[in-house]
PDB file of C-alpha atoms in Angstrom:
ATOM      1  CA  UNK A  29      20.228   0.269  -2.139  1.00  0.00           C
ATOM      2  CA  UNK A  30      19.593   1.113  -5.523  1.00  0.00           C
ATOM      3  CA  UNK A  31      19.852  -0.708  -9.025  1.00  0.00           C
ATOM      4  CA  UNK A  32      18.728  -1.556 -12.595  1.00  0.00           C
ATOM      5  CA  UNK A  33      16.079  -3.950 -12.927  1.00  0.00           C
ATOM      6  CA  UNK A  34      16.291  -6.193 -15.773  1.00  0.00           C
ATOM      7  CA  UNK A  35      13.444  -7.943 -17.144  1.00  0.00           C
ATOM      8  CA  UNK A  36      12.717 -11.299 -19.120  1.00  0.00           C
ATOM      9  CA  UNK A  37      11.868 -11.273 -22.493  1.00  0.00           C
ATOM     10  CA  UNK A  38       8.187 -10.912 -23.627  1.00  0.00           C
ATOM     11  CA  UNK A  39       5.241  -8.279 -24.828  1.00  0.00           C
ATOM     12  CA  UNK A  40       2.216  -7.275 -23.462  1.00  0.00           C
ATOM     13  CA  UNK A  41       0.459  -8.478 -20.157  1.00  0.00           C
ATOM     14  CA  UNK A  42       3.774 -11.147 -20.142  1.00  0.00           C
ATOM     15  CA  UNK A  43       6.135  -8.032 -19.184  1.00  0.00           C
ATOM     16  CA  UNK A  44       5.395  -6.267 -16.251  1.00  0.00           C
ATOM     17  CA  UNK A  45       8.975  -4.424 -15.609  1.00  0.00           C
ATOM     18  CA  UNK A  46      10.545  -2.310 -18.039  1.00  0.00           C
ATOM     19  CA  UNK A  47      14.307  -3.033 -19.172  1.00  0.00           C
ATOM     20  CA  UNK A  48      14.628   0.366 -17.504  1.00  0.00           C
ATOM     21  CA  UNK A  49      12.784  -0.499 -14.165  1.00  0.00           C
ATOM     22  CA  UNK A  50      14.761   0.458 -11.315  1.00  0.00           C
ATOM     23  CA  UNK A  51      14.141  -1.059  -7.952  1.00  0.00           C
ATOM     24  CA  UNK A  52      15.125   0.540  -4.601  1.00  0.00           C
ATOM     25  CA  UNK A  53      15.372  -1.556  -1.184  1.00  0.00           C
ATOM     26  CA  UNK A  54      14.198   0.425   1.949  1.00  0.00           C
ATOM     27  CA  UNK A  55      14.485  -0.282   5.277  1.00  0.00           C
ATOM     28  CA  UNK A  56      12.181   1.562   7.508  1.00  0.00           C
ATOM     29  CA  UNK A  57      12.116   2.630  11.215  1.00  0.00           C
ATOM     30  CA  UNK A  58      13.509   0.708  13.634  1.00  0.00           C
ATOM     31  CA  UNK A  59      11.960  -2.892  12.779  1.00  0.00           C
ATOM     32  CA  UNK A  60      14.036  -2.224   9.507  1.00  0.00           C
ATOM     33  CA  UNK A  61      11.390  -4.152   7.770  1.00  0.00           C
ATOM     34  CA  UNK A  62      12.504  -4.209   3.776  1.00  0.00           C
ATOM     35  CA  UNK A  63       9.799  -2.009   1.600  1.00  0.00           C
ATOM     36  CA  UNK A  64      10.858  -2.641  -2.237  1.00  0.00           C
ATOM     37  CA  UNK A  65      10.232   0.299  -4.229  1.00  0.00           C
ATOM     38  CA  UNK A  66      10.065  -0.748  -8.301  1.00  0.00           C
ATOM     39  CA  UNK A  67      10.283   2.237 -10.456  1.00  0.00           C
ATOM     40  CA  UNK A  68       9.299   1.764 -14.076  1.00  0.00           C
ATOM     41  CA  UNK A  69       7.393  -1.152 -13.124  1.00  0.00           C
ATOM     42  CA  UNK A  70       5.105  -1.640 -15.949  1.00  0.00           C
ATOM     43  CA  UNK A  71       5.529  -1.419 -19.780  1.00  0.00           C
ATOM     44  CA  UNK A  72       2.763   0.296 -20.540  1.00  0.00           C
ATOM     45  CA  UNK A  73       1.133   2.495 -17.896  1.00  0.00           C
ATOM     46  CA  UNK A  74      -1.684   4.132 -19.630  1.00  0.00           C
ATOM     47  CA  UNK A  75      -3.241   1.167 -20.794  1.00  0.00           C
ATOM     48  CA  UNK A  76      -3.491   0.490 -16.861  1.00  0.00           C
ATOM     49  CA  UNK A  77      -5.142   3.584 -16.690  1.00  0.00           C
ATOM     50  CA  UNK A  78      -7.727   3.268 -19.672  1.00  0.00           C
ATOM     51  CA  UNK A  79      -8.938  -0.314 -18.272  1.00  0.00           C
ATOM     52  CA  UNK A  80      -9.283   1.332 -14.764  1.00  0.00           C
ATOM     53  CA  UNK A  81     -11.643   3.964 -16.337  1.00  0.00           C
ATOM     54  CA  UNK A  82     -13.725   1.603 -18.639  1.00  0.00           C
ATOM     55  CA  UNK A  83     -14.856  -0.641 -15.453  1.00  0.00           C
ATOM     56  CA  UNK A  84     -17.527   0.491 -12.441  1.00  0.00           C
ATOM     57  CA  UNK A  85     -15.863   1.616  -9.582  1.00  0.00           C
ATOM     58  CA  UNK A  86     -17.636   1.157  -5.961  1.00  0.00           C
ATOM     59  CA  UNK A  87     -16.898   1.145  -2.474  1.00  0.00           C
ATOM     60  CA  UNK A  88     -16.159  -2.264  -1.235  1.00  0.00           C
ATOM     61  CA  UNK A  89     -15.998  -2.760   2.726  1.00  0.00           C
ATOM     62  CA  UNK A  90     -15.581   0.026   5.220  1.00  0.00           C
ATOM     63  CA  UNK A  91     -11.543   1.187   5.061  1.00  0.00           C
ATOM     64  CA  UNK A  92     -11.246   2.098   1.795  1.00  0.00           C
ATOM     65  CA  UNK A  93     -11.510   6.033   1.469  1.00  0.00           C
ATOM     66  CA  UNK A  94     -13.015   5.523  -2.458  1.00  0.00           C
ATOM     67  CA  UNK A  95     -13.934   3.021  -4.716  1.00  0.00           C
ATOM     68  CA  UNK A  96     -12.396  -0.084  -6.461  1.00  0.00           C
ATOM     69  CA  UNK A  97     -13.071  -2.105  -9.322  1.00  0.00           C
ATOM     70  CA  UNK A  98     -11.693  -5.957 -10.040  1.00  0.00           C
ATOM     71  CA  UNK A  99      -8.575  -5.724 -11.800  1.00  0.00           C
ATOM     72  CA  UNK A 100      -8.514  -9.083 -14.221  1.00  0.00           C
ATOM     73  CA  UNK A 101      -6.751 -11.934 -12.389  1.00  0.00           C
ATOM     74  CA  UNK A 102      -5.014 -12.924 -15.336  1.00  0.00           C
ATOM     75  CA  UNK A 103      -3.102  -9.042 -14.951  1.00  0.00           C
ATOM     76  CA  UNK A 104      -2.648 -10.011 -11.231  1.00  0.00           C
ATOM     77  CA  UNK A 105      -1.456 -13.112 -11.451  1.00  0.00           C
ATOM     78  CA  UNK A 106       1.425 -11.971 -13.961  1.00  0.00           C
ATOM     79  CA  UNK A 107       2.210  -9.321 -11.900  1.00  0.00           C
ATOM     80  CA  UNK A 108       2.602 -11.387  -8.787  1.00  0.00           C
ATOM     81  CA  UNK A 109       4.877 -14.039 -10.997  1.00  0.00           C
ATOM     82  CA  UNK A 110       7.590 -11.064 -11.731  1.00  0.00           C
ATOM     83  CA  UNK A 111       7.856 -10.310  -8.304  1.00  0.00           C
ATOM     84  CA  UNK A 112       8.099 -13.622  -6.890  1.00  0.00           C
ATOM     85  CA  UNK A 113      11.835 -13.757  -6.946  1.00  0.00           C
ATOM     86  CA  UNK A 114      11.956 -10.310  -4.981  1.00  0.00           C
ATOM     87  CA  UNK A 115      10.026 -11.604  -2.499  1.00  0.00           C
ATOM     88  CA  UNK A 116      12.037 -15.139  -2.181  1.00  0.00           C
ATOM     89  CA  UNK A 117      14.917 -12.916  -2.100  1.00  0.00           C
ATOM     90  CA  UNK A 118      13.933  -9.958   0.272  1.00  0.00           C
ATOM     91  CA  UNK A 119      11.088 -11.711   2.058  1.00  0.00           C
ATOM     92  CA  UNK A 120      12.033 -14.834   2.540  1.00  0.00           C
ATOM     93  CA  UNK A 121       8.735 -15.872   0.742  1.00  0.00           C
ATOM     94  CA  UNK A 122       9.258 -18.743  -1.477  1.00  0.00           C
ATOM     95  CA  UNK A 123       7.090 -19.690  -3.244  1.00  0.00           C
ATOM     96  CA  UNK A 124       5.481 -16.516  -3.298  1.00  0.00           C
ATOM     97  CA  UNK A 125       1.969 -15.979  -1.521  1.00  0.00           C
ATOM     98  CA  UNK A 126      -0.904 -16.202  -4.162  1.00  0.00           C
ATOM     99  CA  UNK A 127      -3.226 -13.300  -5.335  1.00  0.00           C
ATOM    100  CA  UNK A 128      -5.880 -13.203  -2.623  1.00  0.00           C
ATOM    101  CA  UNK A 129      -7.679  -9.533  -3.568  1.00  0.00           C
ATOM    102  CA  UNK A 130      -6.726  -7.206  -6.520  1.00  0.00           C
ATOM    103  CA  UNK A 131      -8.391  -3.842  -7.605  1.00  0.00           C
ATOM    104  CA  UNK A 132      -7.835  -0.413  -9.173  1.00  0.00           C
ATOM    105  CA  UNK A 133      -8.352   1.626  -6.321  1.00  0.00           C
ATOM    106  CA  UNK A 134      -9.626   5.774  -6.624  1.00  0.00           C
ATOM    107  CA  UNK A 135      -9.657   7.866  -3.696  1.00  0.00           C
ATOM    108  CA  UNK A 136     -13.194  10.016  -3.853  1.00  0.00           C
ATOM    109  CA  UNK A 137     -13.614  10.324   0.025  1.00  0.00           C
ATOM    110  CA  UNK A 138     -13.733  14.436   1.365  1.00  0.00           C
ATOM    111  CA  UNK A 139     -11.267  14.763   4.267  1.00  0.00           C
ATOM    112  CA  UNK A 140     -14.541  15.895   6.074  1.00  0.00           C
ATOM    113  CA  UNK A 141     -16.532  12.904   5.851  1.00  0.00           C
ATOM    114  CA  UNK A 142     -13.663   9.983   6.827  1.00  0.00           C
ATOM    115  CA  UNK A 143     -14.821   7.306   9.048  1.00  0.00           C
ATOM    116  CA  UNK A 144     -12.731   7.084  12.404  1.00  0.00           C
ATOM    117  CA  UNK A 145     -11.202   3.867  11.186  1.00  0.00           C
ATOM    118  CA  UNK A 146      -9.894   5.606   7.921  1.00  0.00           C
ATOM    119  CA  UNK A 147      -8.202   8.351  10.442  1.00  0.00           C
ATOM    120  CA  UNK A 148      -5.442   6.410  11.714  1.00  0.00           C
ATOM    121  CA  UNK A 149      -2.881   3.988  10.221  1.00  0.00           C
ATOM    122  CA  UNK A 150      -4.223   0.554   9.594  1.00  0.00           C
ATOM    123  CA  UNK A 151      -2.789  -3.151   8.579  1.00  0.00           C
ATOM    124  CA  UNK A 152      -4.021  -5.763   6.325  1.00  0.00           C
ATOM    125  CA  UNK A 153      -3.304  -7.924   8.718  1.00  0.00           C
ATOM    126  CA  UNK A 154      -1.446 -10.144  11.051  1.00  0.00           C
ATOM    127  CA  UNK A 155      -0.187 -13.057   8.691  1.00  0.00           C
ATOM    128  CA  UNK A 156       3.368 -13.585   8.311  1.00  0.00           C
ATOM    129  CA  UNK A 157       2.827 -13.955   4.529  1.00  0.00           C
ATOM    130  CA  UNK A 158       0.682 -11.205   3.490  1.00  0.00           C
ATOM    131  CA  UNK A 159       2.457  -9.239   1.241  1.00  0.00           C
ATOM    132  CA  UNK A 160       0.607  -5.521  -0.433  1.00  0.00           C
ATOM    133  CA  UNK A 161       1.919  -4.496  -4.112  1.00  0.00           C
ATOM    134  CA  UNK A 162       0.813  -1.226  -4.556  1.00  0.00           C
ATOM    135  CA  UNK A 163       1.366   0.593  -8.243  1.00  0.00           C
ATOM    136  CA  UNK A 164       1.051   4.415  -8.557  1.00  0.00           C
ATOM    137  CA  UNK A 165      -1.046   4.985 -11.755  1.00  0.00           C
ATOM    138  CA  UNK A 166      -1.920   9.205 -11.381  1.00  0.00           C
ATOM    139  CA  UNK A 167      -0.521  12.017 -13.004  1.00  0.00           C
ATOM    140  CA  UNK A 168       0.782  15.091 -11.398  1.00  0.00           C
ATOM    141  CA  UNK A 169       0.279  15.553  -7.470  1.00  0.00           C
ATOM    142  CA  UNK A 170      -0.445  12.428  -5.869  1.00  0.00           C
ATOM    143  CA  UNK A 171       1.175  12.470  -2.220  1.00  0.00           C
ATOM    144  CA  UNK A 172       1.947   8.766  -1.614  1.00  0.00           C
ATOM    145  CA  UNK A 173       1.863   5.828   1.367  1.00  0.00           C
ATOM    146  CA  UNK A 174       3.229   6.775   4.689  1.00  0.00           C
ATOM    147  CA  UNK A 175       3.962   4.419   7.145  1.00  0.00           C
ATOM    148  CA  UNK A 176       3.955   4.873  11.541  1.00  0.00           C
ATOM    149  CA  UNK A 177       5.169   3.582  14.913  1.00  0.00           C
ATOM    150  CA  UNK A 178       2.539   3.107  17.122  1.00  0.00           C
ATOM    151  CA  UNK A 179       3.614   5.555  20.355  1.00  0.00           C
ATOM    152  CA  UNK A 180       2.549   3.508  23.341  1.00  0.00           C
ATOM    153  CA  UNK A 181       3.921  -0.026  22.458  1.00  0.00           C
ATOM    154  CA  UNK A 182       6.566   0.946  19.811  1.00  0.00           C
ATOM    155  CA  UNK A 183       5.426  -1.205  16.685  1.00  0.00           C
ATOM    156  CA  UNK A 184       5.610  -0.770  13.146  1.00  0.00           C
ATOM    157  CA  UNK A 185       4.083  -4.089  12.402  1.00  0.00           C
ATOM    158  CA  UNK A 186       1.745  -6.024  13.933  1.00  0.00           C
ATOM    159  CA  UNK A 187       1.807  -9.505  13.830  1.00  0.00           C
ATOM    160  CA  UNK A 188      -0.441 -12.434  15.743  1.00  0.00           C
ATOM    161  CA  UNK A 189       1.424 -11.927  18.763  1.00  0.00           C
ATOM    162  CA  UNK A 190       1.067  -8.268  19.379  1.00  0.00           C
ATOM    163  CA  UNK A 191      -2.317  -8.174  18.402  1.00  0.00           C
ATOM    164  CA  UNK A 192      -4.123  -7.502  21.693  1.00  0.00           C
ATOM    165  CA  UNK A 193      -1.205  -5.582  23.194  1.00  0.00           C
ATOM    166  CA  UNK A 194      -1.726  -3.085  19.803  1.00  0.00           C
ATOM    167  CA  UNK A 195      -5.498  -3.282  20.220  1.00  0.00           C
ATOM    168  CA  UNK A 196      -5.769  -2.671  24.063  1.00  0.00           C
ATOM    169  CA  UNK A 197      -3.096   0.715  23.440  1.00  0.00           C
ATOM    170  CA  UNK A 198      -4.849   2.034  20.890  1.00  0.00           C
ATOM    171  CA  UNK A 199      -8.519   1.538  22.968  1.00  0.00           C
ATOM    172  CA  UNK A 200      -6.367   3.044  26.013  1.00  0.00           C
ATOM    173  CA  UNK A 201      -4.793   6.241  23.930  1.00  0.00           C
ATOM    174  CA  UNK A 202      -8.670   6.860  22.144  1.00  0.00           C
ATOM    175  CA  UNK A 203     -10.168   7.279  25.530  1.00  0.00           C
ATOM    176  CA  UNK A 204      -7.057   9.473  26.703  1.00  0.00           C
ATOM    177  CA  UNK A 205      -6.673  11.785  23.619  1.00  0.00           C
ATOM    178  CA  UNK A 206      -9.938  11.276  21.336  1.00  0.00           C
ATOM    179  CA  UNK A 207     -10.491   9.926  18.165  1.00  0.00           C
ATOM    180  CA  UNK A 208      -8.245  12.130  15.087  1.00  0.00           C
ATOM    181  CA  UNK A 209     -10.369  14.976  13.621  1.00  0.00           C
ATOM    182  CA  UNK A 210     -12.170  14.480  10.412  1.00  0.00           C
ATOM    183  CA  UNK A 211      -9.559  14.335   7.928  1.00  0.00           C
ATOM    184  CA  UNK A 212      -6.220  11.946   6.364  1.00  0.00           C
ATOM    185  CA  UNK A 213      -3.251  11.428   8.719  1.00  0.00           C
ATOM    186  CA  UNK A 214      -0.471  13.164   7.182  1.00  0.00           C
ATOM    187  CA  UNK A 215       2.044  14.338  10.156  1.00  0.00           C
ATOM    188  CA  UNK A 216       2.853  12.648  13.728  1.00  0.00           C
ATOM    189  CA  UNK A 217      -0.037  12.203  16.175  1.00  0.00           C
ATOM    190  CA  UNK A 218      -0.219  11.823  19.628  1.00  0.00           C
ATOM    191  CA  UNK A 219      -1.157   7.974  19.196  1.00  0.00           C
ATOM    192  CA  UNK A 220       1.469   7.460  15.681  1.00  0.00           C
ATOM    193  CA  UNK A 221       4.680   8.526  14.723  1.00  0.00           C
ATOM    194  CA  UNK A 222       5.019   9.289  11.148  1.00  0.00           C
ATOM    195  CA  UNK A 223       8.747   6.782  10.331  1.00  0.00           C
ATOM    196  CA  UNK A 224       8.660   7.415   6.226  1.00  0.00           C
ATOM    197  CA  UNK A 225       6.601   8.255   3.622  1.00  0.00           C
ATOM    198  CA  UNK A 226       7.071   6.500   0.085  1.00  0.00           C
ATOM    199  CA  UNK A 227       5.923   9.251  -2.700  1.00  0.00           C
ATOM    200  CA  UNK A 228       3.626   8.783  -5.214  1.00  0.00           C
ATOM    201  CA  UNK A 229       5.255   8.376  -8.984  1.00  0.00           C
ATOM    202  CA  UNK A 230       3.824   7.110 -11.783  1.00  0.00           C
ATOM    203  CA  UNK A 231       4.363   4.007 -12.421  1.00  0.00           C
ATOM    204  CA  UNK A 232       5.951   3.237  -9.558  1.00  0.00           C
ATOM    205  CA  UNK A 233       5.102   0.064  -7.089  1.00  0.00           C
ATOM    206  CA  UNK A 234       5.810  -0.361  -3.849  1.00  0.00           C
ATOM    207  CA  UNK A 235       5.921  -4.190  -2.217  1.00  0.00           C
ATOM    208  CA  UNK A 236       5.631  -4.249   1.729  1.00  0.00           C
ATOM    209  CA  UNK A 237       5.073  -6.900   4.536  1.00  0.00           C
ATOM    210  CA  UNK A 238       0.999  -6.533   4.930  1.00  0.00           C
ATOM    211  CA  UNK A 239       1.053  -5.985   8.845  1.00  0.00           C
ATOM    212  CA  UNK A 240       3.015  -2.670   8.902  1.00  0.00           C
ATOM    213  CA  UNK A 241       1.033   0.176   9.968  1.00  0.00           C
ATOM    214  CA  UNK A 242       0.508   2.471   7.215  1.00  0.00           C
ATOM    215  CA  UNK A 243      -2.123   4.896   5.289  1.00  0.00           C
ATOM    216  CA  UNK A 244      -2.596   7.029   2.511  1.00  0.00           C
ATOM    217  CA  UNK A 245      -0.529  10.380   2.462  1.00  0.00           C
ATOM    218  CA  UNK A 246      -3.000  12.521   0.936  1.00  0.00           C
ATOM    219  CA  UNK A 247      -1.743  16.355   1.711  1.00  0.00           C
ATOM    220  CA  UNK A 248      -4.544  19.109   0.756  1.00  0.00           C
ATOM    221  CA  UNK A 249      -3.413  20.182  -3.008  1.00  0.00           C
ATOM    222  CA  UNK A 250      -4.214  16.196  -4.136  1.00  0.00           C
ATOM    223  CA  UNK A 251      -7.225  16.217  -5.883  1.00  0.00           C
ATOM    224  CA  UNK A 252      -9.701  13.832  -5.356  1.00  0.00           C
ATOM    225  CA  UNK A 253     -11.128  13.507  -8.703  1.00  0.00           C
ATOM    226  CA  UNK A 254     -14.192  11.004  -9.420  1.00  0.00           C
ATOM    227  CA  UNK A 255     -12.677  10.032 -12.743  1.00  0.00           C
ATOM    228  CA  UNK A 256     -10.063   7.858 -13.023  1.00  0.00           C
ATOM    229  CA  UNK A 257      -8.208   9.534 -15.558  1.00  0.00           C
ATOM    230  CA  UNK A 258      -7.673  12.517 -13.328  1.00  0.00           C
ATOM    231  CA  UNK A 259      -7.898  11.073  -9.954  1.00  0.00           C
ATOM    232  CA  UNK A 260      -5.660   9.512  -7.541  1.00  0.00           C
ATOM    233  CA  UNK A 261      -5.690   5.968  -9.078  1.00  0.00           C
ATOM    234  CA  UNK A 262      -3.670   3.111  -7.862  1.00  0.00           C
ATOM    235  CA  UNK A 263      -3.265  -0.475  -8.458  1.00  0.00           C
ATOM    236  CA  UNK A 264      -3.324  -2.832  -5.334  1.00  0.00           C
ATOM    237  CA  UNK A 265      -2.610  -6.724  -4.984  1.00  0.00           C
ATOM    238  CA  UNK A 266      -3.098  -8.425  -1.742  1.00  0.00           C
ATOM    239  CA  UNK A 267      -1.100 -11.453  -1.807  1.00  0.00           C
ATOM    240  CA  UNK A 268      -1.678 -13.934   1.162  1.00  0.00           C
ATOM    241  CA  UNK A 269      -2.074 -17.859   1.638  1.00  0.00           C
ATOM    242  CA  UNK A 270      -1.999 -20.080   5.127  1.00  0.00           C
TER     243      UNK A 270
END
């Protein structure tokens, strides 16, 4: 499902959507669990860009493949505020879950030297109202988010209740097959199976329940630039409350 986007009145940080954003309702895999796609999304993409490459950028926590800086929480918390009615409409989240993490993300991390937990698809986590916003700010080549079905129990998301059922198959299918060679997912596995892949276009977000199973799509030709400006630089919100 596909249409125009219309947004309120305003300039500046107050605008987040174009009056030419288009959004785009998916519904992936079997679980059919809605993934918004927002094209257009902000006014002014570049000077999303430019703050991303005027702040330090370093690796925080252990399953990021890159580095992240803060993005202000005055940006975040407008951003979160536009969506809101999406997600009353298309999550049933309303009020909308506050801002609980935001950063400009880079990818810098060689295929060759990934962690084993960056190898595989991954969730934010279990709550029913986590929500990730993710916003597409590189030029040319950027691959996108894909998103998987775990083989052995057949979940796309997991939530509190499938926790240790997802936990004990993936210990059982690491001993059976090994852990994924050095390098991104991209392509089915014997432990996932690859259900979509959202592409990455400028300026486009993508809003999705936090405990679906998904990763990075990062095929060989995107360059993993150290500078912001030519790297593959996203936007990410993590919005979650109890």
């Amino acid at each position: 499902m596909c249409f125009p986007l219309a947004s309120p009145g305003g300039s500046g940080m107050g605008t987040p959507m174009t009056d030419a954003a288009k959004l785009t309702i998916h519904h992936q895999g079997t679980e059919r669990r809605p993934l918004i796609a927002i094209d257009g999304f902000w006014p002014d993409p570049e000077a999303l860009r430019e703050d991303a490459a005027s702040l330090r950028m370093t690796s925080i926590g252990p399953h990021y493949p890159g580095v992240r800086a803060a993005v202000p929480a005055r940006l975040a918390e407008t951003m979160r505020r536009r969506i809101a009615p999406l997600l009353a409409e298309h999550f049933a989240l309303d009020p909308a879950p506050a801002v609980s993490e935001s950063y400009y993300s880079l990818v810098t991390t060689a295929p060759a030297d990934l962690a084993p937990i960056q190898r595989l698809p991954h969730f934010d986590g279990v709550e029913p109202r986590r929500i990730a916003v993710l916003l597409f700010l590189g030029h040319g080549e950027q691959g996108g988010t894909a998103f998987y079905r775990q083989r052995a129990t057949g979940y796309e998301t997991v939530d509190a209740a499938r926790l240790d059922r997802y936990r004990a198959a993936l210990d059982t299918d690491v001993r059976k097959y090994g852990l994924p060679d050095a390098g991104y997912i991209a392509d089915d596995t014997p432990l996932y199976e690859r259900i979509a892949v959202q592409p990455a276009v400028f300026n486009r977000a993508i809003v999705y329940a936090g405990n679906t199973l998904h990763c990075a799509y990062l095929p060989p030709e995107v360059a993993l630039h150290a500078d912001p400006l030519a790297g593959r630089l996203t936007l990410n919100l993590f919005l979650f409350d109890d």
